[in-house]
Amino acid sequence: MLVNMRTLLATTFRGKTISRALTTQPNTYPVESPELPKLHLAPPVYKGQTYDQISNLRKQCLTPNVTSYYKKPLLIHKGNMQWLFDHEGKRYLDMFGGIVTVSVGHCHPKVNAALEEQLRTLWHTTNIYMHPKIHEYAEKLVAKLPGDLKNVYFVNSGSEANDLAMMMARLYTGNNDIISFRNAYHGASPYTMGLTAHSTWRYPLSGVNSGIHHAMNPDPYTGIWGGKHCRDSPVQTTRSCDCSDGECNASAMYYDQLEQIFKYSLPRGKVAAMFAESIQGVGGSVQYPKGYIQRAVELVRTNGGLFVADEVQSGFGRTGEHFWGFEGHDVLPDIVTMAKGIGNGFPLGAVVTSRKVAEVLSQALHFNTFGGNPLASAVGMAVLDVIDEEELQKNSLEVGTYMLKGLEQLRDKHDVIGDVRGKGLMIGVELVADKESRKHLSAPHFVDIWEMCKDMGVLFGRGGLNANVLRIKPPMCINRTDADYALAVIDYCSEQYIKKRKRGCRRA
């Protein structure tokens, strides 16, 4: 007969004690949360359909490809800044921000107020008429961008934005071929699916790859070259390399591979564009070697192409040091695409470029029914105001760097943590089966740790081609107390996983 006696374990991380309820039941891990950071907000009462009813509706009414996180999917019904609440009133620290979309906080009062005011004024007209909000918002948004990036076309999502950028680049240059990186994610529309270089996100459709070339991904951790001097990050990989502090040999070697595409796969001097995320998002927060993007952009332009910076995940202050991720590469794009955090969860996206590039859309009619609608524009302006007023870019830098340094300690402590990378609050933690070979942690083992974190009240994303990277991209309003809690949970769950694995080895 099993006895489920509860004891109290005190774990210390960075000098702070966090208590957890444990069970002596064999082969289990704690399902009760540690003491979450205090929040003076009563758990909201859920009044909707039962969990089972919702689960049945999901199976019956949604398409079968709609998948859920976790073995028992969460039923979330309320959000407040960095917190989410399920139907039972349990609170979760959201460290994924609705897939890097909730930038300033769930249900931020200023954003809510702007939307509510606009709801009472005007919902929709489309751009066949003028309404003030789209013009006010356009002025405010382009003021955040450098150079001649002063013309904006509003859409509703990142896929739409990249879709349009592909067409604009091809029309402007008169060329067809476009380059993106292996491991990149730029959307899932039939057009952008060609840019996306993850087999898990691609359907066997004819024409998807038309004119698309995938360059070797310049990844200093799992790539052929790279190591501890290569990344522009507060935390470097432990992988050894022959680079010096002032020079990255890996960058030069990856650049040589990019040149091979121009030499052998493209019409000479005729490329339309290169697309690059400033830090790869879905691919697992992968960063490039220092100086690589700058040299790649020069090569593309020499061959007649444009550089498109995909800021769907890395924009709006998330990387901390800059408002836009591309600024960290010291380049000025020809086109910038953005979505997700631009609207804090409201459907909104944009393509920003120069007047000379934007004019190519005048060759024919092009129209987006909902792009820049009054509701979206009101929300977008409020988001920009909150980022400035609450200094969320600065917060991303300070809290993000603090968390990266804490994760670096955990990487040195736990064999299962192979790499920690990122800037600001765009962070990846790669879990491995073996640190020396950098072999990825298999799905069942990753899920063990991931589920434990959820059960203890912290929600992380999951990314990378092998789905072995914890994606940490929370609302930019999180504080150091939240960071300490998330770090303690990763620390504890990693420890429990190792113990469980050792017990399994002994039984074997």
mmCIF file of C-alpha atoms in Angstrom, residues 4 6 27 90 111 116 146 189-190 244 269 286 337-338 347 350 361 430 488 505:
data_model
loop_
_atom_site.group_PDB
_atom_site.id
_atom_site.type_symbol
_atom_site.label_atom_id
_atom_site.label_comp_id
_atom_site.label_asym_id
_atom_site.label_seq_id
_atom_site.Cartn_x
_atom_site.Cartn_y
_atom_site.Cartn_z
ATOM 1 C CA ASN A 4 1.300 9.600 0.005
ATOM 2 C CA ARG A 6 3.771 15.128 2.188
ATOM 3 C CA ASN A 27 8.197 7.430 -9.523
ATOM 4 C CA LYS A 90 -4.706 27.858 -10.748
ATOM 5 C CA VAL A 111 -4.244 48.855 -24.135
ATOM 6 C CA GLU A 116 -12.679 49.909 -25.505
ATOM 7 C CA PRO A 146 15.801 54.387 -38.865
ATOM 8 C CA SER A 189 1.117 30.351 -45.918
ATOM 9 C CA PRO A 190 1.694 28.567 -49.247
ATOM 10 C CA SER A 244 39.591 35.062 -30.676
ATOM 11 C CA GLY A 269 24.009 39.070 -60.063
ATOM 12 C CA VAL A 286 19.427 30.567 -32.459
ATOM 13 C CA THR A 337 8.275 42.771 -41.351
ATOM 14 C CA MET A 338 6.600 42.729 -37.946
ATOM 15 C CA PRO A 347 -4.321 40.516 -34.846
ATOM 16 C CA ALA A 350 3.032 45.430 -40.808
ATOM 17 C CA LEU A 361 2.623 48.020 -55.302
ATOM 18 C CA GLU A 430 18.693 23.759 -25.233
ATOM 19 C CA ALA A 488 14.231 27.940 -9.401
ATOM 20 C CA CYS A 505 19.412 3.206 -14.755
#
